[in-house]
Each structure stands twice: as C-alpha cells, then as structure tokens.
Amino acid sequence: MHSTAPSDLVTSADKVITELISPERLAPYRTACAGDPEAALALYCWNSELAAAFFQQIGHLEIILRNALDARLVLRQQRRGRAVEWYDDRSIRLGDRSRADIDKAYRRAQRGDDVPPRGKIIAELSFGFWRFLLARQHKGTLWPDLARAFPYAPDEGRVAVENPVKRLHALRNRIAHHEGIWHLSLADYRDNIQTVLGFIDPAVASWVAGTSRIDETLTRRPHI
C-alpha cells in the first residue's frame, strides 16, 4: 500500500493554502523569503498578528479622538449660540465629502422611523471623517476650537496633530484591506499612536499603551 509521508502532506496543504489565499497576495512574502513557501506563509501569518495588534490600538485611538473632537465641537456650538447639532449645522463648511459621510452615518444609525441616537451617529462617522476635520482647509474655522482637544500638543500645532493621524488613517486602511504591513516602519506607527493620545491626555496614552500587544508581536518576527 502506498503511504504519504508527513512532508508530502505538509507540502500538499501548503499548496492548497497558497491557492486559496492566492499566489498574487503571497508573492511579496515569497519574494522577501527568497521563494521559500513555508517561510512566506509564516511571514504572512505574522503579518496578520501584527495587523490585529495595530487594529486594536488604532481602535482605541479612533474612539478617544472622535469623542475629544466631538466634545470641542459641542462647546463651539454653545459658544456660538447655535442650538442645532454641529453635524446638522449647514453654517459649518465641512465640504461635500464630509457632508456625504454624515448622511451615510445617519442611514447606518437609522432604526425604522426612530430618530437615530446622537451617540450612534457619532460612532458611525468614520476615522477618515475625523481625520479630515484636522485638515488645512479648517485651519481658520474649526481648528482654533479643535486645538483645545489636544491640550498637550506643542503650541496648538495643527500639523503636529494632523500628520500622525493621517499616517495612522492610511495604516488602518491597509489593515482593513488585508494588505501587508510587515515591511513598514512599525515602531514609528506605534509611536504615532502614543503621540496623538499623549496630546489628548498622557494618562489615556499610558492606559492604551498598557493594553498593547504590538511590542510583544514585533519580537516574534520570523527569520527571513
């Protein structure tokens, strides 16, 4: 009777996995591993662990950032004597893209004929929405109020806040589309998270750092 050696089973399984993940998706990993398929799969799996570790931390950042910005926008409306919610206030020039994001958030938050809860609308606004609130186009309008969400930032510098948020938004999108991040400057992205959170509140930054699995995951990088 013909028997299949364990090594043959592993090779066969690797071939099936490679086909299902797709050779195109694994191609960068195989290139980095000098064509070794087993090493490429190990690197691919490690990349998934990295993505999960970063996604957790970016998730904390996104929630804390949006709540901090929302709080400042609420106070801005009160200071201006505006009774309407800031996201419904057409006197605020947010731009077509941001208005479309708000409309989408309303649709996602809607349940039957009920008016969506305010908190649900805020939660449905994407990371990209909040990232673009920090853009240069709002420097002379929203930023003077939004800057107060970052009391520990240097000289209320908009660029000092926007740049790391912009980079983290791009990283989040890569992760959401299951793209590779293993080859990026990961320590810099880790530090970007801490930088932005530290601008908001150092105690919050310390708490988030204490939940992180990034450094531990980085130590387990496969040898390639």
CSV table of N, CA and C in Angstrom, one decimal, residues 99-169:
chain,number,residue,atom,x,y,z
A,99,ARG,N,-20.0,66.0,4.3
A,99,ARG,CA,-21.5,66.0,4.4
A,99,ARG,C,-22.0,64.7,3.9
A,100,ALA,N,-21.4,64.1,2.9
A,100,ALA,CA,-21.8,62.8,2.5
A,100,ALA,C,-21.6,61.7,3.6
A,101,ASP,N,-20.5,61.9,4.3
A,101,ASP,CA,-20.2,61.0,5.4
A,101,ASP,C,-21.2,61.1,6.5
A,102,ILE,N,-21.7,62.3,6.8
A,102,ILE,CA,-22.7,62.5,7.8
A,102,ILE,C,-24.0,61.8,7.3
A,103,ASP,N,-24.4,62.0,6.1
A,103,ASP,CA,-25.6,61.4,5.6
A,103,ASP,C,-25.5,59.9,5.7
A,104,LYS,N,-24.3,59.3,5.4
A,104,LYS,CA,-24.1,57.9,5.5
A,104,LYS,C,-24.3,57.4,6.9
A,105,ALA,N,-23.7,58.2,7.8
A,105,ALA,CA,-23.8,57.9,9.3
A,105,ALA,C,-25.2,57.8,9.7
A,106,TYR,N,-26.0,58.8,9.3
A,106,TYR,CA,-27.5,58.8,9.6
A,106,TYR,C,-28.1,57.5,9.1
A,107,ARG,N,-27.9,57.2,7.9
A,107,ARG,CA,-28.5,56.0,7.3
A,107,ARG,C,-28.1,54.7,8.1
A,108,ARG,N,-26.9,54.6,8.5
A,108,ARG,CA,-26.4,53.4,9.2
A,108,ARG,C,-27.0,53.4,10.6
A,109,ALA,N,-27.2,54.6,11.2
A,109,ALA,CA,-27.7,54.7,12.6
A,109,ALA,C,-29.2,54.6,12.6
A,110,GLN,N,-29.9,54.8,11.5
A,110,GLN,CA,-31.3,54.8,11.5
A,110,GLN,C,-31.9,53.4,11.8
A,111,ARG,N,-32.9,53.4,12.7
A,111,ARG,CA,-33.6,52.1,13.0
A,111,ARG,C,-35.1,52.4,12.8
A,112,GLY,N,-35.7,51.9,11.7
A,112,GLY,CA,-37.1,52.2,11.5
A,112,GLY,C,-37.4,53.6,11.3
A,113,ASP,N,-38.4,54.1,11.9
A,113,ASP,CA,-38.8,55.5,11.8
A,113,ASP,C,-38.2,56.4,13.0
A,114,ASP,N,-37.5,55.7,13.9
A,114,ASP,CA,-36.9,56.4,15.0
A,114,ASP,C,-35.8,57.4,14.6
A,115,VAL,N,-35.7,58.4,15.4
A,115,VAL,CA,-34.6,59.4,15.2
A,115,VAL,C,-33.3,58.7,15.8
A,116,PRO,N,-32.3,58.6,15.0
A,116,PRO,CA,-31.1,57.9,15.5
A,116,PRO,C,-30.5,58.6,16.7
A,117,PRO,N,-30.1,57.8,17.7
A,117,PRO,CA,-29.4,58.4,18.9
A,117,PRO,C,-28.2,59.2,18.5
A,118,ARG,N,-28.0,60.3,19.2
A,118,ARG,CA,-26.8,61.1,18.8
A,118,ARG,C,-25.5,60.3,18.9
A,119,GLY,N,-25.3,59.5,19.9
A,119,GLY,CA,-24.1,58.8,20.1
A,119,GLY,C,-23.9,57.8,19.0
A,120,LYS,N,-25.0,57.2,18.4
A,120,LYS,CA,-24.9,56.3,17.3
A,120,LYS,C,-24.4,57.0,16.0
A,121,ILE,N,-24.9,58.2,15.8
A,121,ILE,CA,-24.4,59.0,14.6
A,121,ILE,C,-22.9,59.3,14.7
A,122,ILE,N,-22.5,59.7,15.9
A,122,ILE,CA,-21.1,60.0,16.1
A,122,ILE,C,-20.2,58.7,15.9
A,123,ALA,N,-20.7,57.6,16.4
A,123,ALA,CA,-20.0,56.3,16.3
A,123,ALA,C,-19.9,55.9,14.8
A,124,GLU,N,-20.9,56.2,14.0
A,124,GLU,CA,-20.9,55.8,12.6
A,124,GLU,C,-20.1,56.6,11.7
A,125,LEU,N,-19.6,57.8,12.2
A,125,LEU,CA,-18.7,58.6,11.4
A,125,LEU,C,-17.3,57.9,11.4
A,126,SER,N,-16.8,57.8,10.2
A,126,SER,CA,-15.5,57.0,10.0
A,126,SER,C,-14.3,57.7,10.5
A,127,PHE,N,-13.2,57.0,10.7
A,127,PHE,CA,-12.0,57.6,11.1
A,127,PHE,C,-11.5,58.6,10.1
A,128,GLY,N,-11.8,58.4,8.8
A,128,GLY,CA,-11.5,59.3,7.8
A,128,GLY,C,-12.2,60.7,7.9
A,129,PHE,N,-13.4,60.6,8.4
A,129,PHE,CA,-14.2,61.9,8.7
A,129,PHE,C,-13.4,62.7,9.7
A,130,TRP,N,-13.0,62.1,10.8
A,130,TRP,CA,-12.4,62.9,11.9
A,130,TRP,C,-11.0,63.3,11.4
A,131,ARG,N,-10.3,62.5,10.6
A,131,ARG,CA,-9.0,62.8,10.1
A,131,ARG,C,-9.1,64.1,9.3
A,132,PHE,N,-10.1,64.2,8.4
A,132,PHE,CA,-10.2,65.4,7.6
A,132,PHE,C,-10.7,66.6,8.3
A,133,LEU,N,-11.2,66.5,9.5
A,133,LEU,CA,-11.6,67.7,10.3
A,133,LEU,C,-10.3,68.4,10.7
A,134,LEU,N,-9.2,67.7,10.7
A,134,LEU,CA,-7.9,68.3,11.1
A,134,LEU,C,-7.1,68.9,9.9
A,135,ALA,N,-7.7,68.8,8.7
A,135,ALA,CA,-7.0,69.3,7.5
A,135,ALA,C,-6.9,70.8,7.5
A,136,ARG,N,-6.0,71.2,6.6
A,136,ARG,CA,-5.6,72.6,6.5
A,136,ARG,C,-6.8,73.5,6.1
A,137,GLN,N,-7.8,72.9,5.4
A,137,GLN,CA,-8.9,73.7,5.0
A,137,GLN,C,-9.7,74.3,6.2
A,138,HIS,N,-9.6,73.6,7.4
A,138,HIS,CA,-10.3,74.1,8.5
A,138,HIS,C,-9.4,74.9,9.5
A,139,LYS,N,-8.3,75.2,9.0
A,139,LYS,CA,-7.3,75.9,9.9
A,139,LYS,C,-7.9,77.2,10.5
A,140,GLY,N,-8.6,78.0,9.7
A,140,GLY,CA,-9.1,79.3,10.2
A,140,GLY,C,-10.5,79.2,10.8
A,141,THR,N,-11.1,78.0,10.7
A,141,THR,CA,-12.5,77.9,11.2
A,141,THR,C,-12.7,77.0,12.4
A,142,LEU,N,-12.5,75.7,12.1
A,142,LEU,CA,-12.7,74.7,13.2
A,142,LEU,C,-11.5,74.5,14.1
A,143,TRP,N,-10.3,74.7,13.5
A,143,TRP,CA,-9.1,74.3,14.2
A,143,TRP,C,-8.9,75.1,15.5
A,144,PRO,N,-9.2,76.4,15.6
A,144,PRO,CA,-9.0,77.1,16.9
A,144,PRO,C,-9.8,76.4,18.0
A,145,ASP,N,-10.9,75.8,17.7
A,145,ASP,CA,-11.7,75.1,18.8
A,145,ASP,C,-11.2,73.7,18.9
A,146,LEU,N,-10.9,73.0,17.8
A,146,LEU,CA,-10.4,71.6,17.9
A,146,LEU,C,-9.1,71.5,18.5
A,147,ALA,N,-8.3,72.5,18.4
A,147,ALA,CA,-6.9,72.5,19.0
A,147,ALA,C,-7.0,72.3,20.6
A,148,ARG,N,-8.1,72.7,21.2
A,148,ARG,CA,-8.3,72.5,22.6
A,148,ARG,C,-8.6,71.1,23.0
A,149,ALA,N,-8.8,70.2,22.0
A,149,ALA,CA,-8.9,68.8,22.3
A,149,ALA,C,-7.5,68.2,22.5
A,150,PHE,N,-6.5,68.9,22.2
A,150,PHE,CA,-5.1,68.5,22.3
A,150,PHE,C,-4.3,69.4,23.2
A,151,PRO,N,-4.7,69.5,24.5
A,151,PRO,CA,-4.0,70.5,25.4
A,151,PRO,C,-2.5,70.2,25.6
A,152,TYR,N,-2.0,69.0,25.3
A,152,TYR,CA,-0.6,68.7,25.5
A,152,TYR,C,0.2,68.7,24.2
A,153,ALA,N,-0.4,69.2,23.1
A,153,ALA,CA,0.3,69.3,21.8
A,153,ALA,C,1.1,70.6,21.9
A,154,PRO,N,2.2,70.6,21.1
A,154,PRO,CA,3.1,71.7,21.1
A,154,PRO,C,2.5,72.9,20.4
A,155,ASP,N,2.4,74.0,21.1
A,155,ASP,CA,1.9,75.3,20.6
A,155,ASP,C,0.6,75.2,19.8
A,156,GLU,N,-0.3,74.3,20.2
A,156,GLU,CA,-1.5,74.1,19.4
A,156,GLU,C,-1.3,73.9,17.9
A,157,GLY,N,-0.2,73.2,17.6
A,157,GLY,CA,0.2,73.0,16.2
A,157,GLY,C,-0.7,72.0,15.5
A,158,ARG,N,-1.4,72.4,14.5
A,158,ARG,CA,-2.3,71.6,13.8
A,158,ARG,C,-1.6,70.5,13.0
A,159,VAL,N,-0.5,70.9,12.4
A,159,VAL,CA,0.3,69.9,11.6
A,159,VAL,C,0.9,68.8,12.5
A,160,ALA,N,1.2,69.1,13.7
A,160,ALA,CA,1.8,68.2,14.7
A,160,ALA,C,0.7,67.1,15.0
A,161,VAL,N,-0.5,67.5,15.0
A,161,VAL,CA,-1.6,66.5,15.2
A,161,VAL,C,-2.0,65.8,13.9
A,162,GLU,N,-2.2,66.6,12.9
A,162,GLU,CA,-2.7,66.0,11.6
A,162,GLU,C,-1.8,65.0,11.0
A,163,ASN,N,-0.5,65.2,11.0
A,163,ASN,CA,0.4,64.3,10.3
A,163,ASN,C,0.4,62.9,10.9
A,164,PRO,N,0.5,62.7,12.2
A,164,PRO,CA,0.4,61.3,12.7
A,164,PRO,C,-1.0,60.7,12.5
A,165,VAL,N,-2.0,61.5,12.6
A,165,VAL,CA,-3.4,61.0,12.4
A,165,VAL,C,-3.5,60.5,10.9
A,166,LYS,N,-3.0,61.3,10.0
A,166,LYS,CA,-3.1,61.0,8.6
A,166,LYS,C,-2.3,59.7,8.3
A,167,ARG,N,-1.2,59.5,8.9
A,167,ARG,CA,-0.4,58.3,8.7
A,167,ARG,C,-1.2,57.1,9.3
A,168,LEU,N,-1.8,57.2,10.5
A,168,LEU,CA,-2.5,56.1,11.1
A,168,LEU,C,-3.8,55.8,10.3
A,169,HIS,N,-4.4,56.8,9.7
A,169,HIS,CA,-5.6,56.5,8.9
A,169,HIS,C,-5.2,55.7,7.7
